[in-house]
mmCIF file with all atom_site columns, C-alpha atoms in Angstrom:
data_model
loop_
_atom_site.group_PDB
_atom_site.id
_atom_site.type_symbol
_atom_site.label_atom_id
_atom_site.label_alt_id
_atom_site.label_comp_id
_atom_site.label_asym_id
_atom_site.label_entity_id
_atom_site.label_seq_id
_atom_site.pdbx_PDB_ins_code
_atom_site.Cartn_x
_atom_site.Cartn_y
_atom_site.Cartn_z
_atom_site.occupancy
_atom_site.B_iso_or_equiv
_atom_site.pdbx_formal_charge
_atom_site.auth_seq_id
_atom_site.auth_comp_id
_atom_site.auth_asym_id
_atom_site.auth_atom_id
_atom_site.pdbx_PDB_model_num
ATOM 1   C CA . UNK I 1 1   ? -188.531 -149.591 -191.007 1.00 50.00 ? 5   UNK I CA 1
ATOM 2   C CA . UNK I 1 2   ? -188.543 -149.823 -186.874 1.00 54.00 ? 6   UNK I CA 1
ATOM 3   C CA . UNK I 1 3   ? -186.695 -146.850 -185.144 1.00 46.00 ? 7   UNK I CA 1
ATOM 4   C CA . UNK I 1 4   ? -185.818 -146.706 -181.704 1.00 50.00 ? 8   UNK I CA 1
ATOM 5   C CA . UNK I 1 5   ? -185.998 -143.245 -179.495 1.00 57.00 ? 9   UNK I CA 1
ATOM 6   C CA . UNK I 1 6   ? -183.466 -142.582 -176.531 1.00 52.00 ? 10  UNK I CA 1
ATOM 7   C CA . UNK I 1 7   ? -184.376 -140.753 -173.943 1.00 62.00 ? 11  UNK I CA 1
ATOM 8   C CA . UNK I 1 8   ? -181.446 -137.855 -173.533 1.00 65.00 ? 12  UNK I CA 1
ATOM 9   C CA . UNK I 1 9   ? -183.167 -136.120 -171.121 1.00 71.00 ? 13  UNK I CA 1
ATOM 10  C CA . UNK I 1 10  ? -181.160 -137.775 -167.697 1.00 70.00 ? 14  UNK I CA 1
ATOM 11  C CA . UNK I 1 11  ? -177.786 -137.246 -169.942 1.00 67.00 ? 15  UNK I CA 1
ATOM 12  C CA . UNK I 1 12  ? -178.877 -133.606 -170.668 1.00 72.00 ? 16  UNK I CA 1
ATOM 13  C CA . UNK I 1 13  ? -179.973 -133.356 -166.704 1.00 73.00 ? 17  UNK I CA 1
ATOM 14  C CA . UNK I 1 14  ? -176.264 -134.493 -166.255 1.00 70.00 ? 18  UNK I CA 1
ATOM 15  C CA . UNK I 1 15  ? -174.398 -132.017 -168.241 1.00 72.00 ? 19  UNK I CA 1
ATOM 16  C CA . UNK I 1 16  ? -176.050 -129.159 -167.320 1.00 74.00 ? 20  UNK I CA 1
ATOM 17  C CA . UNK I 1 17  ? -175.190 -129.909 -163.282 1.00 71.00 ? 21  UNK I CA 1
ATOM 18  C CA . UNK I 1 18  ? -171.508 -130.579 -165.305 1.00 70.00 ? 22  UNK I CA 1
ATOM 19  C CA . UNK I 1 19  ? -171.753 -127.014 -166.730 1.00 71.00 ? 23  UNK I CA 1
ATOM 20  C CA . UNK I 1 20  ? -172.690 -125.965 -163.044 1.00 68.00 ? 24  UNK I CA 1
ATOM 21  C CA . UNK I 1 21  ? -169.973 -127.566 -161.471 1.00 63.00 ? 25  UNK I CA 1
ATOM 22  C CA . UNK I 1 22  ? -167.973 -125.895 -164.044 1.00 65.00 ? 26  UNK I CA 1
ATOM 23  C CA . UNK I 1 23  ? -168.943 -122.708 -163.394 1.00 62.00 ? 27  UNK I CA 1
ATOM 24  C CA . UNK I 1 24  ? -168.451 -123.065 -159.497 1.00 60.00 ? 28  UNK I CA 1
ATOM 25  C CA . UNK I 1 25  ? -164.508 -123.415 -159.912 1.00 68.00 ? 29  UNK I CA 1
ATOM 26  C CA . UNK I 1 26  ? -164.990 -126.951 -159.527 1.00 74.00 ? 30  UNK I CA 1
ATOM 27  C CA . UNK I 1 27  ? -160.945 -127.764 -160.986 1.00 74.00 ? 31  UNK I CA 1
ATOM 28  C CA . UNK I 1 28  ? -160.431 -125.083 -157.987 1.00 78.00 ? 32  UNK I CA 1
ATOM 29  C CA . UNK I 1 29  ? -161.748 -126.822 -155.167 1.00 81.00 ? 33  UNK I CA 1
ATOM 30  C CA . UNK I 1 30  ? -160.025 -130.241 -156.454 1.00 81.00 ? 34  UNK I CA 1
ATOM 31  C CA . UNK I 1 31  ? -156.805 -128.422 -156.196 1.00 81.00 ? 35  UNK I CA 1
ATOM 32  C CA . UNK I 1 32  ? -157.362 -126.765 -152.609 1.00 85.00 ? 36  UNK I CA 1
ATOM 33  C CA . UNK I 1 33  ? -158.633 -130.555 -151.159 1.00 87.00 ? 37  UNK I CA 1
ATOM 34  C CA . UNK I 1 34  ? -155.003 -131.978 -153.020 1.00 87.00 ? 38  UNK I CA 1
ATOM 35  C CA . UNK I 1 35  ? -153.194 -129.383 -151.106 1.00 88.00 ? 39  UNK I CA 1
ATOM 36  C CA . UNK I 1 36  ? -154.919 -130.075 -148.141 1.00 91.00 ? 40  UNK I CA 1
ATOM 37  C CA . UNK I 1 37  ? -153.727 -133.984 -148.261 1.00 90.00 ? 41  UNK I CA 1
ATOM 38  C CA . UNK I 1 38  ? -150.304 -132.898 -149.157 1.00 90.00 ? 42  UNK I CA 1
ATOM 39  C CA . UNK I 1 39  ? -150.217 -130.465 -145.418 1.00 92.00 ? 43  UNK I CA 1
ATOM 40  C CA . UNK I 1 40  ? -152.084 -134.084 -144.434 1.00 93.00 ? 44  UNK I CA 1
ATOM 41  C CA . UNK I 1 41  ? -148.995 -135.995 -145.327 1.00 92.00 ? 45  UNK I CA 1
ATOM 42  C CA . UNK I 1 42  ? -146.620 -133.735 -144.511 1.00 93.00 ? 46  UNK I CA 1
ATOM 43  C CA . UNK I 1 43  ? -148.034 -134.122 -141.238 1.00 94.00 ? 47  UNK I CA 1
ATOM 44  C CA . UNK I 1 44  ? -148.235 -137.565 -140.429 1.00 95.00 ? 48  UNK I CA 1
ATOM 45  C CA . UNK I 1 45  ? -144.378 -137.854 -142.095 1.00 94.00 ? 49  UNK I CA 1
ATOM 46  C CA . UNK I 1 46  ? -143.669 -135.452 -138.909 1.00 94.00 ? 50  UNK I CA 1
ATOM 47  C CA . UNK I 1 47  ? -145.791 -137.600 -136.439 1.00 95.00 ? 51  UNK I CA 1
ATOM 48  C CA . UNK I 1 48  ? -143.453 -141.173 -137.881 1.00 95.00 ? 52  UNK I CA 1
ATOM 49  C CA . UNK I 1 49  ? -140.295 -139.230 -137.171 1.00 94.00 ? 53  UNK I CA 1
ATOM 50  C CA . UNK I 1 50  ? -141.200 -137.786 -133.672 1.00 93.00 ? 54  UNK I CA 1
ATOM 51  C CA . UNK I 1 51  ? -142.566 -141.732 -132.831 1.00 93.00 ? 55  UNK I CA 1
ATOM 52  C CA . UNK I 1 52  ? -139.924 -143.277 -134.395 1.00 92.00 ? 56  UNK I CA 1
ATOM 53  C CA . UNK I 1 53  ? -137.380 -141.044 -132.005 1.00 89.00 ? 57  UNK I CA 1
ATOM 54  C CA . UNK I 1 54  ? -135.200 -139.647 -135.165 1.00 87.00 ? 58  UNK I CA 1
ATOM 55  C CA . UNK I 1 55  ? -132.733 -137.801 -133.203 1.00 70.00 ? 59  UNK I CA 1
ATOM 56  C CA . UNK I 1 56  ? -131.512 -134.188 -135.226 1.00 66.00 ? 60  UNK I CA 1
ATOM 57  C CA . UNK I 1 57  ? -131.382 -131.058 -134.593 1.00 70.00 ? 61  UNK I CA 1
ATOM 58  C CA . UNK I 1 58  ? -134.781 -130.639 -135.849 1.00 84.00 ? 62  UNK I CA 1
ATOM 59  C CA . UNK I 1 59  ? -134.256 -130.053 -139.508 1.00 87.00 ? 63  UNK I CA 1
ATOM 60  C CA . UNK I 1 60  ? -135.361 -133.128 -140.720 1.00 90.00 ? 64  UNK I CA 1
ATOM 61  C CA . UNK I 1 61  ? -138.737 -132.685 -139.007 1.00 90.00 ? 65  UNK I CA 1
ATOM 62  C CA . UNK I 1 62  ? -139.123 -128.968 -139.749 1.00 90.00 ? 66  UNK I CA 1
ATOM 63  C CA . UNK I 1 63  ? -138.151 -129.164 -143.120 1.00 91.00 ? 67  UNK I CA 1
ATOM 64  C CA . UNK I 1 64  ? -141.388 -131.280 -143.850 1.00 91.00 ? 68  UNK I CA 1
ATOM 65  C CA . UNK I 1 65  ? -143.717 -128.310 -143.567 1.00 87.00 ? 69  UNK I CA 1
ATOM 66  C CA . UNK I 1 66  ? -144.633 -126.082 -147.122 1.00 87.00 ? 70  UNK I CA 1
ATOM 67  C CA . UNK I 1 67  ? -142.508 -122.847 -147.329 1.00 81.00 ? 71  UNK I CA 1
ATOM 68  C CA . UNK I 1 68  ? -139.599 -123.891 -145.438 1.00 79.00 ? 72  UNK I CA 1
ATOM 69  C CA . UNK I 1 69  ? -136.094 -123.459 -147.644 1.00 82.00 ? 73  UNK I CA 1
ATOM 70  C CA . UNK I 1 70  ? -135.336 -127.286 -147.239 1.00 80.00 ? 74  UNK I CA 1
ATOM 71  C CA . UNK I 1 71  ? -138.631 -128.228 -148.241 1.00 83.00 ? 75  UNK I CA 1
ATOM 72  C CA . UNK I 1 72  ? -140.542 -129.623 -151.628 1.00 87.00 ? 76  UNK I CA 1
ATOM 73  C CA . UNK I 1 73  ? -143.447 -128.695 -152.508 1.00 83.00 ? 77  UNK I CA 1
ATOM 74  C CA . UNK I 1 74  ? -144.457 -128.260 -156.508 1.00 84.00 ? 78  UNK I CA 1
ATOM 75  C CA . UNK I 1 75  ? -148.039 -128.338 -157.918 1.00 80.00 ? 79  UNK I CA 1
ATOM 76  C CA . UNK I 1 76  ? -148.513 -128.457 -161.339 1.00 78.00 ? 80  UNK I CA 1
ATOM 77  C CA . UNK I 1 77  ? -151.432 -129.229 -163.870 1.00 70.00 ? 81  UNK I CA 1
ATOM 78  C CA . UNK I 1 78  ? -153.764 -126.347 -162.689 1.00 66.00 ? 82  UNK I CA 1
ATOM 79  C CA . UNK I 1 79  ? -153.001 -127.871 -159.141 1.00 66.00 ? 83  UNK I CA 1
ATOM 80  C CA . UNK I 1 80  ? -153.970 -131.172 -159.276 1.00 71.00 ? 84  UNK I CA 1
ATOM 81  C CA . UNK I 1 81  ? -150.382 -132.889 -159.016 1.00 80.00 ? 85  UNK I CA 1
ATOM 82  C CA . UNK I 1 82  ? -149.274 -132.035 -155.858 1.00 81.00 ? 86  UNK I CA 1
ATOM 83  C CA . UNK I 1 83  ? -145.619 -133.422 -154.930 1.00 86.00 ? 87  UNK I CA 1
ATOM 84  C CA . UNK I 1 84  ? -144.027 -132.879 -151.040 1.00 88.00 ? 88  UNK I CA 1
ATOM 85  C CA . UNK I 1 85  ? -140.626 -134.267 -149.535 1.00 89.00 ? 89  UNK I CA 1
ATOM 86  C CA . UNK I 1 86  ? -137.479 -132.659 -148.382 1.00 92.00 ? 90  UNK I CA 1
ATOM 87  C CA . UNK I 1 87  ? -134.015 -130.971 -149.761 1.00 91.00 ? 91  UNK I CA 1
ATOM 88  C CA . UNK I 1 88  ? -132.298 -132.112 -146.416 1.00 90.00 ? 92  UNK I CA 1
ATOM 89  C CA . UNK I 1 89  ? -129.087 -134.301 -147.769 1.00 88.00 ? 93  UNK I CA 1
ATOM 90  C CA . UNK I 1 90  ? -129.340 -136.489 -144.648 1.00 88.00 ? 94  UNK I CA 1
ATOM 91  C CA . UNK I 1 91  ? -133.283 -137.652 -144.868 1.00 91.00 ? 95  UNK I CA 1
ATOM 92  C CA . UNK I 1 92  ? -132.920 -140.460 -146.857 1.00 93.00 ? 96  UNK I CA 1
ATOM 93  C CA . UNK I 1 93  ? -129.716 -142.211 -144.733 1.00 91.00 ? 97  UNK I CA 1
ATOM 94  C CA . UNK I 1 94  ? -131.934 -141.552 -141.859 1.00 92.00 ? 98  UNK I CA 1
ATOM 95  C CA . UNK I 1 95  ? -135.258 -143.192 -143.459 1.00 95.00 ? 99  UNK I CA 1
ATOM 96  C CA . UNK I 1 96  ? -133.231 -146.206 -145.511 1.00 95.00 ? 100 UNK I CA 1
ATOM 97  C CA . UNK I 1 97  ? -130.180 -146.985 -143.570 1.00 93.00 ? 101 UNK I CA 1
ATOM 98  C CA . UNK I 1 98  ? -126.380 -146.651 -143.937 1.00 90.00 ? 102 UNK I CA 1
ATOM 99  C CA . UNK I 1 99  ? -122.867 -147.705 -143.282 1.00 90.00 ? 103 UNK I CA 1
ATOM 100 C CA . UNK I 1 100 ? -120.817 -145.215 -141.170 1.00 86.00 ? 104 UNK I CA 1
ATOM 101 C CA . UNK I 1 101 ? -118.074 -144.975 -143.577 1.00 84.00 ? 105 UNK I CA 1
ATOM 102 C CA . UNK I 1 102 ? -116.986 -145.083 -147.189 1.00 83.00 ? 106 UNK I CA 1
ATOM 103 C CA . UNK I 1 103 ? -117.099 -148.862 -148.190 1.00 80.00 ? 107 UNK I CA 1
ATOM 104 C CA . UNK I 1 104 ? -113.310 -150.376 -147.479 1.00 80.00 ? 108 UNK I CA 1
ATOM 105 C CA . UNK I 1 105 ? -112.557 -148.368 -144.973 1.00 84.00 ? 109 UNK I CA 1
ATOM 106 C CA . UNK I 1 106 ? -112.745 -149.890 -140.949 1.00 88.00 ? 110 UNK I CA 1
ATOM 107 C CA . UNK I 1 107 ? -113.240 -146.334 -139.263 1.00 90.00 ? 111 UNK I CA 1
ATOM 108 C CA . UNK I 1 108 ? -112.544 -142.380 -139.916 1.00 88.00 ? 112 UNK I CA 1
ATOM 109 C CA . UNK I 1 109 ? -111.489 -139.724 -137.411 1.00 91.00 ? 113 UNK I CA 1
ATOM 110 C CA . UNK I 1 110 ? -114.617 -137.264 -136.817 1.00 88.00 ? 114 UNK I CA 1
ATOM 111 C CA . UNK I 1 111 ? -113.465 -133.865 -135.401 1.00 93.00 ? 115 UNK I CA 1
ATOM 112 C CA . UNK I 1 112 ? -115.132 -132.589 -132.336 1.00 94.00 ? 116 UNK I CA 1
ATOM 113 C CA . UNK I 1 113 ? -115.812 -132.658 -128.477 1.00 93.00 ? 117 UNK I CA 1
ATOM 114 C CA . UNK I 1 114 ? -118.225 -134.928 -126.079 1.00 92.00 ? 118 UNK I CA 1
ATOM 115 C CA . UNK I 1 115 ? -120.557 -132.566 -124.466 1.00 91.00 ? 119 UNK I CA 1
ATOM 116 C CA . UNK I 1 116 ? -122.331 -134.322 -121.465 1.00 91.00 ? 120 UNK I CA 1
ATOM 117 C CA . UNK I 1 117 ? -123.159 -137.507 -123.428 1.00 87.00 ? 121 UNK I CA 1
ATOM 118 C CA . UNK I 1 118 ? -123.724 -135.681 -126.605 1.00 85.00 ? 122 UNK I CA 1
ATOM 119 C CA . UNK I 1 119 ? -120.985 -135.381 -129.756 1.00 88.00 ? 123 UNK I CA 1
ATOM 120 C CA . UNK I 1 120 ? -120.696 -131.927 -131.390 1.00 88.00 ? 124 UNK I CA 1
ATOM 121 C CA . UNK I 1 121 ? -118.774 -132.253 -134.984 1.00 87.00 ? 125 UNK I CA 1
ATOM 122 C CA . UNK I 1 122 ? -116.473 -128.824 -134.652 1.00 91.00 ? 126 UNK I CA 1
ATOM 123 C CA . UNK I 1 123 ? -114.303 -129.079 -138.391 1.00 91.00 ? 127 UNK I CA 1
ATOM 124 C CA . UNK I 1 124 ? -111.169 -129.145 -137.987 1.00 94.00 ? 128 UNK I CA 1
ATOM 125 C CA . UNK I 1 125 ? -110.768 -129.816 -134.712 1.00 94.00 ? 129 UNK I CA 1
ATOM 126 C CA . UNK I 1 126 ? -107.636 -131.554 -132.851 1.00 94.00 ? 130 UNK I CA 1
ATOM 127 C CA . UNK I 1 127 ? -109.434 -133.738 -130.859 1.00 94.00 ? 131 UNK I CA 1
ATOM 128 C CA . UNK I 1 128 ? -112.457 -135.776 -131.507 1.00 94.00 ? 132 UNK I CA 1
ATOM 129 C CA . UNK I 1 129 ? -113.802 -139.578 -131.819 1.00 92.00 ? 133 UNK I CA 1
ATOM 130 C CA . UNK I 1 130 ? -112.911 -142.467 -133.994 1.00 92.00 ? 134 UNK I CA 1
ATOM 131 C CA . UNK I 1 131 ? -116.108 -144.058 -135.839 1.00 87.00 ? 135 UNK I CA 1
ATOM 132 C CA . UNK I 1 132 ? -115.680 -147.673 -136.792 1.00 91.00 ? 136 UNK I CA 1
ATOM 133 C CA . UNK I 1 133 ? -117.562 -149.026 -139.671 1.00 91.00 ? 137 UNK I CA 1
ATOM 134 C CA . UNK I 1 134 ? -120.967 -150.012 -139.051 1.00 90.00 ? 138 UNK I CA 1
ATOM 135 C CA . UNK I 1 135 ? -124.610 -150.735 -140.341 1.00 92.00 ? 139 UNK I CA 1
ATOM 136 C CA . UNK I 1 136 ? -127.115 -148.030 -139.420 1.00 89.00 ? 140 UNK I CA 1
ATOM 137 C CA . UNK I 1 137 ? -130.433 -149.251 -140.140 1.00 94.00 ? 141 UNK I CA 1
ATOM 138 C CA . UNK I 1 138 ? -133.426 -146.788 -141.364 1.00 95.00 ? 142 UNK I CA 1
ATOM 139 C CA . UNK I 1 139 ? -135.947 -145.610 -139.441 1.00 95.00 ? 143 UNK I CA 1
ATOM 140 C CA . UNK I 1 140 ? -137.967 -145.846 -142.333 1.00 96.00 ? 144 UNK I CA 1
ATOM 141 C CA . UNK I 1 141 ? -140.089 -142.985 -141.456 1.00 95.00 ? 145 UNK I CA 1
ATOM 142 C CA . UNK I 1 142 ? -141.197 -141.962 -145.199 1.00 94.00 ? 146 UNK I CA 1
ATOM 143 C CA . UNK I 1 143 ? -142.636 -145.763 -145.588 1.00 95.00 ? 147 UNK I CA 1
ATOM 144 C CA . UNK I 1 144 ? -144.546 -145.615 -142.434 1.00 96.00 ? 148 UNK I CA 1
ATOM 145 C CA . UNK I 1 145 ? -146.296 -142.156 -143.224 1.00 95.00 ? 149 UNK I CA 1
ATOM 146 C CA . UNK I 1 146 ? -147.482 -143.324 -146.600 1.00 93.00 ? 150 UNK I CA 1
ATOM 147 C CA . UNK I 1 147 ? -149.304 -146.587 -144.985 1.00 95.00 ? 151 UNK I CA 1
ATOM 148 C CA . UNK I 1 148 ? -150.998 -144.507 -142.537 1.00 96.00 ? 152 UNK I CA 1
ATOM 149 C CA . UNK I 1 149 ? -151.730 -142.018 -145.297 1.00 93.00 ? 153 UNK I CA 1
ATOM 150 C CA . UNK I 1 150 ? -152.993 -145.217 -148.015 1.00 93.00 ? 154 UNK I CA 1
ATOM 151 C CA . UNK I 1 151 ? -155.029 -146.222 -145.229 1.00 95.00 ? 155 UNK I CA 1
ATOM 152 C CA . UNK I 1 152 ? -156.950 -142.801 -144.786 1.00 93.00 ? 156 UNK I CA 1
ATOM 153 C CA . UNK I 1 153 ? -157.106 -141.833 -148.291 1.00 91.00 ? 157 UNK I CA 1
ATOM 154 C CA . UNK I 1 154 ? -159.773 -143.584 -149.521 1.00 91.00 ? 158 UNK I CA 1
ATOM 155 C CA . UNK I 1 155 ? -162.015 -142.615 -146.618 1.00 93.00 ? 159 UNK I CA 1
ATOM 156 C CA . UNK I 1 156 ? -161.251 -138.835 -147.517 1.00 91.00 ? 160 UNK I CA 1
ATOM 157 C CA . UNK I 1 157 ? -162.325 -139.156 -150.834 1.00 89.00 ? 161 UNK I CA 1
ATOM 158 C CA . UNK I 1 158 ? -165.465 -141.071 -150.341 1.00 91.00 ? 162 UNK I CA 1
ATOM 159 C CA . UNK I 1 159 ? -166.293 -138.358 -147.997 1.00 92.00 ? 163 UNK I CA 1
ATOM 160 C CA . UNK I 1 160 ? -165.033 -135.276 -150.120 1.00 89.00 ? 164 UNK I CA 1
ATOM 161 C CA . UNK I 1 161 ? -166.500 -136.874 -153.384 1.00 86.00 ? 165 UNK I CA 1
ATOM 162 C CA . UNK I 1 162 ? -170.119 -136.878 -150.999 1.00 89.00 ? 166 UNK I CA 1
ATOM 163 C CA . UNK I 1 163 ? -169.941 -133.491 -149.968 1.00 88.00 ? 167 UNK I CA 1
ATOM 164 C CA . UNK I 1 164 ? -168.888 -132.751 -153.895 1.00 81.00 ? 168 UNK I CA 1
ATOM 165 C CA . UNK I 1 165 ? -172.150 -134.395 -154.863 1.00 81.00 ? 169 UNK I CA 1
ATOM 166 C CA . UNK I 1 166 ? -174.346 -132.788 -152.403 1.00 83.00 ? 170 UNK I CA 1
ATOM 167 C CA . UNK I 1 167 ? -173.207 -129.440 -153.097 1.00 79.00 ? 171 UNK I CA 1
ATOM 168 C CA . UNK I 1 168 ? -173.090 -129.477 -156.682 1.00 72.00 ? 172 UNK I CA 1
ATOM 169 C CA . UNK I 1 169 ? -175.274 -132.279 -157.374 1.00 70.00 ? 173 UNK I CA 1
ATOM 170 C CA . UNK I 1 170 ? -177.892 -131.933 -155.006 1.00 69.00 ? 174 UNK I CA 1
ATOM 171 C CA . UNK I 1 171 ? -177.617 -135.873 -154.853 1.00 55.00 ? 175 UNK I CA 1
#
């Protein structure tokens, strides 16, 4: 009867650096590099609105940074889902598009004053402007962000999965 012999010994080499990496908090460091890309993302969604010139009073742009109240940011299987956006109601008219006014009607009375030649909405107000009905279009500042960020990520990862493998791997 012929038998054949394997050699285990590379596969044993293997699991052993495994066990290592293991050891070193490995799942860890995966999660801290995710959250670093998310502060990444959340960075260049900033950069698309500041080039793109969405005008607000800033709340849009500040409330993509982690910790702010208008602000999403949930991790989740030991850290390694990471998800960021906004809460701000007005982000995705801004990024998409809209029409000024509820569909069927030709323009609404907005309450407020002209101020140099900017608008301030003041509820309830007895004098203010009449906005006709109209197409916004999006800034699309969200789509923009993620292309710059598909574009980068794959250069981040060969680089962090290198450093990985040099430091745990001796590679």
């Amino acid at each position: 009867m012929a038998s054949a012999r394997v050699d285990t010994r590379e596969l044993k080499k293997f699991m052993k650096l495994m066990n290592k990496a293991a050891r070193k908090d490995f799942e860890k460091e995966i999660a801290r590099w995710l959250e670093s890309l998310g502060h990444e993302l959340l960075r260049l969604i900033q950069d698309e609105i500041i080039r793109k010139q969405v005008v607000d009073t800033r709340l849009l742009l500040n409330s993509f940074e982690k910790g702010t109240n208008d602000n999403v940011w949930k991790t989740s299987d030991g850290g390694l889902t990471l998800e960021v956006g906004t809460n701000v109601e007005y982000a995705k008219y801004v990024n998409d598009g809209h029409w000024t006014n509820k569909r069927g009607q030709d323009s609404r009375f907005i309450p407020g004053e002209w101020r140099g030649d900017r608008f301030i909405y003041i509820k309830g107000h007895n004098r203010g402007m009449v906005l006709k009905q109209q197409w916004i279009e999006g800034t699309h500042y969200w789509e923009s962000a993620l292309r710059i960020f598909e574009r980068m990520f794959p250069r981040a990862l060969d680089r962090k999965v290198q450093e990985w493998l040099n430091k745990y791997f001796k590679v």
